[in-house]
Tab-separated table of C-alpha atoms in Angstrom:
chain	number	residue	atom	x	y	z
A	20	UNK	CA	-6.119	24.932	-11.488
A	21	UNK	CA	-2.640	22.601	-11.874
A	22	UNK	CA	-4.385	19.998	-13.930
A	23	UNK	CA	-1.932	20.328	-15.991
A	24	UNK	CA	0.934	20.758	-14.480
A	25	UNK	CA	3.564	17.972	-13.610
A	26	UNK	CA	6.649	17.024	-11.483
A	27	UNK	CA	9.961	16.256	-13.219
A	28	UNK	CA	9.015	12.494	-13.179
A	29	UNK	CA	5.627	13.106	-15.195
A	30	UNK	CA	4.016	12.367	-12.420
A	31	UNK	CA	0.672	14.580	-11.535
A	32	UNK	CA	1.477	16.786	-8.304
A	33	UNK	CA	-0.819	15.250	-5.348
A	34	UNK	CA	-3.581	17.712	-4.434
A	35	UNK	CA	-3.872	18.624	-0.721
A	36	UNK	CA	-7.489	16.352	-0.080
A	37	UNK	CA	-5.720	13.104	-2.071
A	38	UNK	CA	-2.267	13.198	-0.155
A	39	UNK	CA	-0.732	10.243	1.903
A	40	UNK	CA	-1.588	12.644	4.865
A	41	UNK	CA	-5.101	13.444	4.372
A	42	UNK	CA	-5.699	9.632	3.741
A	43	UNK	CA	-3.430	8.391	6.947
A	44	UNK	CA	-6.193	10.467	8.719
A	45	UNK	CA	-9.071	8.149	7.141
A	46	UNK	CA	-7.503	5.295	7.260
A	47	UNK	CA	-6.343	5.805	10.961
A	48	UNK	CA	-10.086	5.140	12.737
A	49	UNK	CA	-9.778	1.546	10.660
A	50	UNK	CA	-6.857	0.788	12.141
A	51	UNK	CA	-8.369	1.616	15.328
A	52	UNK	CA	-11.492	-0.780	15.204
A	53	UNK	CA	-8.863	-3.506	13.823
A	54	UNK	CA	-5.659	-3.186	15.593
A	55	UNK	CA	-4.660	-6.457	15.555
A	56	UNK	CA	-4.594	-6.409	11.355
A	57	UNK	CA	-3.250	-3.161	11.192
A	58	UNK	CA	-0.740	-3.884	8.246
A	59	UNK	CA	-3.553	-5.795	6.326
A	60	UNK	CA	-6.024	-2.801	6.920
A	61	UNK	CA	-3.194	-0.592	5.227
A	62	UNK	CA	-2.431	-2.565	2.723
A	63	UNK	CA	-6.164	-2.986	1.655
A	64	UNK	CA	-6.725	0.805	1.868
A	65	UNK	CA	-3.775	1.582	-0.139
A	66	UNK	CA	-5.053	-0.453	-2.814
A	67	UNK	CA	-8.282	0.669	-2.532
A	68	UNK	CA	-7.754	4.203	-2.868
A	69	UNK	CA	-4.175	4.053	-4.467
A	70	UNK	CA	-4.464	1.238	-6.875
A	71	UNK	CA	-6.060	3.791	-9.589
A	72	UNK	CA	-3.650	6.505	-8.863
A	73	UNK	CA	-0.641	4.183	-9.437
A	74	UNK	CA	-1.932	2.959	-12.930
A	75	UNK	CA	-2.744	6.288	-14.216
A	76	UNK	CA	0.453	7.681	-12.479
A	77	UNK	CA	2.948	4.824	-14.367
A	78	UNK	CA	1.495	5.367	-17.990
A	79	UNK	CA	1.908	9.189	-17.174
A	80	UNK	CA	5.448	8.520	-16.336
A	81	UNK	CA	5.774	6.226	-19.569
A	82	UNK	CA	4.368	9.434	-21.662
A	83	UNK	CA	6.577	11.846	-20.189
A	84	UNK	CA	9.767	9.272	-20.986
A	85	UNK	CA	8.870	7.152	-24.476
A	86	UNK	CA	12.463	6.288	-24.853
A	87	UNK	CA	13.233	5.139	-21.091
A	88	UNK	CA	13.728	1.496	-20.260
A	89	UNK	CA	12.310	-0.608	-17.113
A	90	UNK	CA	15.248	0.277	-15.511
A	91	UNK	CA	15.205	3.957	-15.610
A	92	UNK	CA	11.483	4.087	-15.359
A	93	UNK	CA	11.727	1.874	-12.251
A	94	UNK	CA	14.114	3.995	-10.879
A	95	UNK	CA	12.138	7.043	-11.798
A	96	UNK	CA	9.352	5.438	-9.617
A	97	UNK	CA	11.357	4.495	-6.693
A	98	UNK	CA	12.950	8.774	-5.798
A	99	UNK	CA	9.564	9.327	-5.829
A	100	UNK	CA	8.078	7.330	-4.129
A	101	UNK	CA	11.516	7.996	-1.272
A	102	UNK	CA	10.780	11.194	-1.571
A	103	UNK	CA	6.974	11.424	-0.940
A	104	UNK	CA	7.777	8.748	1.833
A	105	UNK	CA	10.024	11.582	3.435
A	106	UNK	CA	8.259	14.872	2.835
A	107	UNK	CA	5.152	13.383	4.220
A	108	UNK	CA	6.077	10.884	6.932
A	109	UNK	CA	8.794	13.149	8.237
A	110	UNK	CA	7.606	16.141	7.784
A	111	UNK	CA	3.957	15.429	9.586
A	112	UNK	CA	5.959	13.594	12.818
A	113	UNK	CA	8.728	15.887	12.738
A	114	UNK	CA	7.976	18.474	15.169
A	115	UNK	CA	4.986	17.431	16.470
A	116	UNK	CA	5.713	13.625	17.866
A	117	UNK	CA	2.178	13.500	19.271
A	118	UNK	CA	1.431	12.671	15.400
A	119	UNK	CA	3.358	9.681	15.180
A	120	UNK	CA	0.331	6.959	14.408
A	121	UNK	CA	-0.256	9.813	11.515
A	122	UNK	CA	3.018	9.831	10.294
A	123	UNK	CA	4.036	6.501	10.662
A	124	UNK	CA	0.627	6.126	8.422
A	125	UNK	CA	1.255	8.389	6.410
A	126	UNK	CA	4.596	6.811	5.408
A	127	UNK	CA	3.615	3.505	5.231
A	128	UNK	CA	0.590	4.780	2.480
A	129	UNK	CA	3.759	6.625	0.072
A	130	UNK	CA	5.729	3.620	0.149
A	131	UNK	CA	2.859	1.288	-0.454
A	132	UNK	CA	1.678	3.748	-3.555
A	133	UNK	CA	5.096	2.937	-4.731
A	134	UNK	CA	4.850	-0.408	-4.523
A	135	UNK	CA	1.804	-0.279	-6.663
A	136	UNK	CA	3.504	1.937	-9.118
A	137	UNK	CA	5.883	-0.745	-9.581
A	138	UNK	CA	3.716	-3.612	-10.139
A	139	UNK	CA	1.634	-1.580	-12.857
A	140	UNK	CA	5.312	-0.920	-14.497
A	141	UNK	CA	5.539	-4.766	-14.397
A	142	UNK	CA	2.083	-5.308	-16.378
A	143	UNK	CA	0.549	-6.186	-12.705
A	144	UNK	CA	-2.949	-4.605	-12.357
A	145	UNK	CA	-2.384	-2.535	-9.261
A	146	UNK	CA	-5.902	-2.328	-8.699
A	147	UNK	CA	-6.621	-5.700	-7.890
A	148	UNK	CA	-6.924	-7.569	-4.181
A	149	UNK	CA	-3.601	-10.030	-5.085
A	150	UNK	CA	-1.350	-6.732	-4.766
A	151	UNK	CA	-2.711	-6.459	-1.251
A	152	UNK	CA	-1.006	-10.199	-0.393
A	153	UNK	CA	1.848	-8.605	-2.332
A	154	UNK	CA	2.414	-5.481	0.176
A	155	UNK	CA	1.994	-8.162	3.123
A	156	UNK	CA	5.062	-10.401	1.877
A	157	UNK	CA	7.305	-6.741	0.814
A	158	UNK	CA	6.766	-5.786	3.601
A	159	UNK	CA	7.852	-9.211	5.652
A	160	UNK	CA	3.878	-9.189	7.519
A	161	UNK	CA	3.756	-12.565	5.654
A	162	UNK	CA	7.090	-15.128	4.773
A	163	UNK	CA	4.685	-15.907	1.176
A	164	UNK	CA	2.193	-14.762	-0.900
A	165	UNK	CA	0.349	-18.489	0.050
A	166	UNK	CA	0.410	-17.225	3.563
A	167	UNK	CA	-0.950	-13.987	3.276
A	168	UNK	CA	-3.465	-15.173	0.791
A	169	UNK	CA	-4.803	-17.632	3.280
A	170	UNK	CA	-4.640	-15.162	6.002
A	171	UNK	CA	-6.603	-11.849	4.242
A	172	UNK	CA	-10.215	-13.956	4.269
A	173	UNK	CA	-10.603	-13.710	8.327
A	174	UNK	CA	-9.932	-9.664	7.812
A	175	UNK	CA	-12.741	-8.139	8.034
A	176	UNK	CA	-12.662	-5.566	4.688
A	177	UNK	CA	-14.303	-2.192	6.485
A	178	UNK	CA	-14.412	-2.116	10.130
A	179	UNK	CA	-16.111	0.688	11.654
A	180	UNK	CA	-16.535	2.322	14.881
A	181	UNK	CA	-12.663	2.920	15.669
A	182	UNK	CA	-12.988	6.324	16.566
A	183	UNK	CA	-13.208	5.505	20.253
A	184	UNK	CA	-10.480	5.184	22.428
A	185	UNK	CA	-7.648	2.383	22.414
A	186	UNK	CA	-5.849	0.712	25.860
A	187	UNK	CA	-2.428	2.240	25.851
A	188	UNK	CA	-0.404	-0.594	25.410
A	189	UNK	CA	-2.718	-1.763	22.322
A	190	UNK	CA	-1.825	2.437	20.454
A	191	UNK	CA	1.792	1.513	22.045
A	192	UNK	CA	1.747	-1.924	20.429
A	193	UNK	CA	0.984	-0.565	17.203
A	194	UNK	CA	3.169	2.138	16.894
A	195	UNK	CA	6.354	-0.625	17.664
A	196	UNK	CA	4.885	-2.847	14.878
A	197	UNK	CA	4.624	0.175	12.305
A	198	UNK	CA	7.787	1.419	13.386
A	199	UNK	CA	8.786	-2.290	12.317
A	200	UNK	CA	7.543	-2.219	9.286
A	201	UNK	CA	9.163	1.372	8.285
A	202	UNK	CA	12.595	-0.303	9.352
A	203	UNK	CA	12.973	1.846	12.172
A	204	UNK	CA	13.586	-0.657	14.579
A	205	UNK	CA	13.598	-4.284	12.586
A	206	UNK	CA	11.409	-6.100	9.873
A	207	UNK	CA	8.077	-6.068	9.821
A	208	UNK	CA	7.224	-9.794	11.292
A	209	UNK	CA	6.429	-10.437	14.295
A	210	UNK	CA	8.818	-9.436	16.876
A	211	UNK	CA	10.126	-11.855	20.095
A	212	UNK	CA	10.170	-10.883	22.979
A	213	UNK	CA	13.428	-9.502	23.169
A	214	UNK	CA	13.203	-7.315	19.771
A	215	UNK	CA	10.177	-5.864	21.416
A	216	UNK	CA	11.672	-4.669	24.573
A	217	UNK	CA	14.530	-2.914	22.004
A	218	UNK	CA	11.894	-1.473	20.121
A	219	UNK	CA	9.787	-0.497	22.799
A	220	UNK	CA	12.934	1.818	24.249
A	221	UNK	CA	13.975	2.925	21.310
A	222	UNK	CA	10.709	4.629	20.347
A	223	UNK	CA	10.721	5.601	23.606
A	224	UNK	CA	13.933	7.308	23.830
A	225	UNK	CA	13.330	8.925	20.611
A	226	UNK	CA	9.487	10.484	21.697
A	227	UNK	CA	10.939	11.603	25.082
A	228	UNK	CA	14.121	13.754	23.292
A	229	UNK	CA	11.304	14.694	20.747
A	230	UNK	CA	8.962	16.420	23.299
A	231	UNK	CA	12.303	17.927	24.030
A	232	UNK	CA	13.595	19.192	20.878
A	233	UNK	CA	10.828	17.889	18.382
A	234	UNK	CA	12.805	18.610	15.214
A	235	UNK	CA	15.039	15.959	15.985
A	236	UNK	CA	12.428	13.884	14.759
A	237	UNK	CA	12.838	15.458	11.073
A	238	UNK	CA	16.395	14.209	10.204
A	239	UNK	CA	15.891	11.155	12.006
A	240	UNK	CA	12.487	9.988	10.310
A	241	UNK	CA	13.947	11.035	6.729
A	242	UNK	CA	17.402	8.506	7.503
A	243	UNK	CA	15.174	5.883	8.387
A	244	UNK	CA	12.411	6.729	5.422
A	245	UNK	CA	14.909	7.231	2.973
A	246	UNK	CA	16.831	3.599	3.776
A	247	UNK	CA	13.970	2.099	4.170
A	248	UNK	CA	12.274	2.937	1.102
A	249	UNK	CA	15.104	2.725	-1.109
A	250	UNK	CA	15.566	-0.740	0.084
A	251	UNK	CA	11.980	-1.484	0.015
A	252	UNK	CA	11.691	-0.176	-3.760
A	253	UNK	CA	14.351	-2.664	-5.379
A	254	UNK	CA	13.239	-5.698	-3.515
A	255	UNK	CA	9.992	-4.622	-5.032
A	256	UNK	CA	11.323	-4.438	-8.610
A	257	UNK	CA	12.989	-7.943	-8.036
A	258	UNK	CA	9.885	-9.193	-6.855
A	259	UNK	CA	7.439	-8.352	-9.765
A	260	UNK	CA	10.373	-8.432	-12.649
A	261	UNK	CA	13.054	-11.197	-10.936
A	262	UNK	CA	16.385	-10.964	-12.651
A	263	UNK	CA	19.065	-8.449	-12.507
A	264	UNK	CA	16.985	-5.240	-13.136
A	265	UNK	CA	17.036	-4.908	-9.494
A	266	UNK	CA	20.676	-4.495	-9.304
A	267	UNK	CA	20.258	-2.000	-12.124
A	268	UNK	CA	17.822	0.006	-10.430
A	269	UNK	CA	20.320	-0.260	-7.448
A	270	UNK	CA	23.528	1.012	-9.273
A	271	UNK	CA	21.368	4.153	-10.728
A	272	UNK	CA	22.558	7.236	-9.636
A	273	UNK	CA	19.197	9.050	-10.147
A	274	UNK	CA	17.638	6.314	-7.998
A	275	UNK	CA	19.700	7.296	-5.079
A	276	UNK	CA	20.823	11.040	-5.760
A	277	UNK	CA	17.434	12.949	-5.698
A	278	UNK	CA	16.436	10.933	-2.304
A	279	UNK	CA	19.730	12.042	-0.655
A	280	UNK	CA	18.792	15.470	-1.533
A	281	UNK	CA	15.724	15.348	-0.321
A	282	UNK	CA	17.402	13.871	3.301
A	283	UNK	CA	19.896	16.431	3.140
A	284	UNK	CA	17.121	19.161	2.531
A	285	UNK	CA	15.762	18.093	5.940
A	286	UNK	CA	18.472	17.468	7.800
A	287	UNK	CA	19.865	21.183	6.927
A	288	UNK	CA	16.437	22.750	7.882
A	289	UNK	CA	16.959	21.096	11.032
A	290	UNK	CA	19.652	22.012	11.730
A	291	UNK	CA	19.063	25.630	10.690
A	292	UNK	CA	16.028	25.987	13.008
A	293	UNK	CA	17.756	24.039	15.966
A	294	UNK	CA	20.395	26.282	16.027
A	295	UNK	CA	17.840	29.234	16.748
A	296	UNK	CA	16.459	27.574	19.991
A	297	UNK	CA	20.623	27.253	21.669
A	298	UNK	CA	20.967	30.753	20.463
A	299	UNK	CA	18.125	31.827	22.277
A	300	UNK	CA	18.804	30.015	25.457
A	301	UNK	CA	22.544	31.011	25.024
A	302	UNK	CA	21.369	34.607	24.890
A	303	UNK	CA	19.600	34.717	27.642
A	304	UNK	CA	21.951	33.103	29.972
A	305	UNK	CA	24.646	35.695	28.876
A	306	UNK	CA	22.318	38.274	29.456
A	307	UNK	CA	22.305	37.012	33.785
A	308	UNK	CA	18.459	36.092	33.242
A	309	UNK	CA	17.124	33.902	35.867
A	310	UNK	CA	13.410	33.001	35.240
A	311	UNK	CA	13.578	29.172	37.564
A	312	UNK	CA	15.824	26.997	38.859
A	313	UNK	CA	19.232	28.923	38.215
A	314	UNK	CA	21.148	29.060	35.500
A	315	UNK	CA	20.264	25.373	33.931
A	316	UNK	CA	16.831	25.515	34.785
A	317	UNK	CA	16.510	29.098	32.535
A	318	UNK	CA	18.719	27.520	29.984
A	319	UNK	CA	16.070	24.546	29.581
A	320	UNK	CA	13.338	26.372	29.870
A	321	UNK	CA	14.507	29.070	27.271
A	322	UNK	CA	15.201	25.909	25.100
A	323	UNK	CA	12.312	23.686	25.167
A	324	UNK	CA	10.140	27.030	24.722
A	325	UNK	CA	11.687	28.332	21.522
A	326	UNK	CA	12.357	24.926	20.153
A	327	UNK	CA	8.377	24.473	20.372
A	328	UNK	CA	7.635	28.006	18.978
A	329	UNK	CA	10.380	27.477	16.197
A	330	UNK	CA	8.439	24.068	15.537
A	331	UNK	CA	5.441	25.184	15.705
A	332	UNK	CA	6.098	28.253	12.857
A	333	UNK	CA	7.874	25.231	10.623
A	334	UNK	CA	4.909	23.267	11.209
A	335	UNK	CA	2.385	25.729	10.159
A	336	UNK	CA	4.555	27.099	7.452
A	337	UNK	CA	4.481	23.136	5.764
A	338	UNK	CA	0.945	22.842	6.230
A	339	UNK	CA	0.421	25.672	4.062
A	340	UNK	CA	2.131	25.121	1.289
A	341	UNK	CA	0.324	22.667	-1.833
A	342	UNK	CA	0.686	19.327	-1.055
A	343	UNK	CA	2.665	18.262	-4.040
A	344	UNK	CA	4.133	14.461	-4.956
A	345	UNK	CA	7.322	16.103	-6.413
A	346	UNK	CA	8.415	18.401	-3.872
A	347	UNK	CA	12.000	17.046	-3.109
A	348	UNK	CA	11.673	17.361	0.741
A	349	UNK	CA	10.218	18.574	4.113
């Protein structure tokens, strides 16, 4: 049992059947039935099944600090929540890019948990349906609370039957948009036409070196995570308490330092496991071993083939460990 055990934050480690990862998958089939209110199915999910979790995770986090201001509380909230953001969304699309709807889910769930953390550290009941026209307007779905208010009563609150299968360009369409919303390729309002065709190839470019070398996806998911969230958690703070604690959240060097860490964690394992797959293909092309096509056509081969195997260990090795809100990385 780890009842009682807690991260450095006071915060209660996240048990592997409550995790952003376990819930993407449930909340994924939703998003199916509805795709065209995708970020207003999230954001009512993550309330749903978050908004209790945030309130009992923020008075935790006041317990473990009595002495700590808004601020440094705020702050305290935010590395989480970048760091859950990372070791969860980047971690789960990382070498396997076939999981991106999961992991851009996943993702979007961590930083929305935050969210809700913050409003309950701002007296804001994080259970109720107003912080779900909140999330719309942090996460720039809506330009105002009005608008997002007026939108959420045409959404229809459980759709079912989305477990079928989805036109390509619709799963396409929503992958762009959530990549959107994570700030991996703009805000998360509507695109024109030409932000879509940008977005469009760079997802594109980065799946296609991904089925490649899929841990290139780990470093690059945890950049954008990281920036994203960090960004994401102060214009959350200035939202619910408006004023200059935002800048003070900002200028905290815990806010930023234990994030960092937890991006240079990833990058380094990345790096660590990409060298094995060169070495490998190095090796063998040394060694005057010609399986196809010559010497490139080895090389690849050799390449592509270890960097799956090496991925595939990493991948099993992560899913075995305790899913745990504090870890500082992937």
């Amino acid at each position: 049992m780890n009842g009682g055990r807690r991260t450095t934050d006071g915060s209660r480690p996240t048990r592997p059947d409550d995790s952003t990862t376990v819930q993407a998958q449930a909340l994924l089939p939703m998003i199916w039935a509805d795709p065209q209110h995708m970020p207003e199915q999230l954001a009512f999910f993550a309330v749903r099944r978050f908004g209790q979790r945030a309130a009992a995770a923020t008075e935790r986090r006041k317990q473990h600090k009595p002495e700590a201001g808004d601020a440094e509380l705020a702050g305290d909230t935010i590395a989480h929540g970048t760091r859950l953001t990372i070791a969860d969304g980047a971690a789960l699309g990382g070498p396997f890019v076939v999981l991106m709807p999961a992991s851009f889910v996943a993702a979007l769930l961590a930083q929305a948990q935050m969210i809700l953390e913050l409003a309950a550290l701002a007296g804001q009941d994080p259970r109720s349906e107003r912080r779900v026209a909140d999330l719309l307007v942090l996460q720039d779905v809506y330009p105002s609370t009005e608008a997002a208010e007026a939108a959420l009563p045409g959404v229809p609150r459980h759709p079912q039957g989305g477990r079928g299968r989805l036109p390509r360009r619709t799963r396409w369409s929503l992958l762009v948009r959530m990549a959107a919303i994570l700030g991996i390729t703009g805000g998360g309002e509507k695109p024109g036409k030409l932000q879509r065709v940008m977005s469009t190839a760079l997802i594109a470019a980065l799946f296609l070196v991904g089925m490649v070398l899929p841990l290139i996806w780990v470093p690059a998911l945890a950049w954008f995570y990281r920036q994203n969230s960090l960004r994401l958690g102060v214009k959350a703070v200035q939202y619910y308490t408006p004023g200059a604690t935002g800048d003070r959240v900002r200028r905290r060097r815990g806010t930023t330092r234990v994030p960092r860490a937890a991006g240079i964690a990833a990058i380094l394992r990345f790096l660590a496991l990409t060298v094995v797959p060169f070495l490998a293909a190095a090796a063998v092309v040394l060694a005057g071993v010609r399986v196809v096509g010559g010497f490139w056509g080895t090389a690849l081969l050799v390449l592509v083939a270890v960097s799956f195997l090496a991925a595939g260990a990493w991948f099993v090795r992560h899913r075995s460990r305790p899913a745990d809100g504090g870890r500082d990385g992937p």
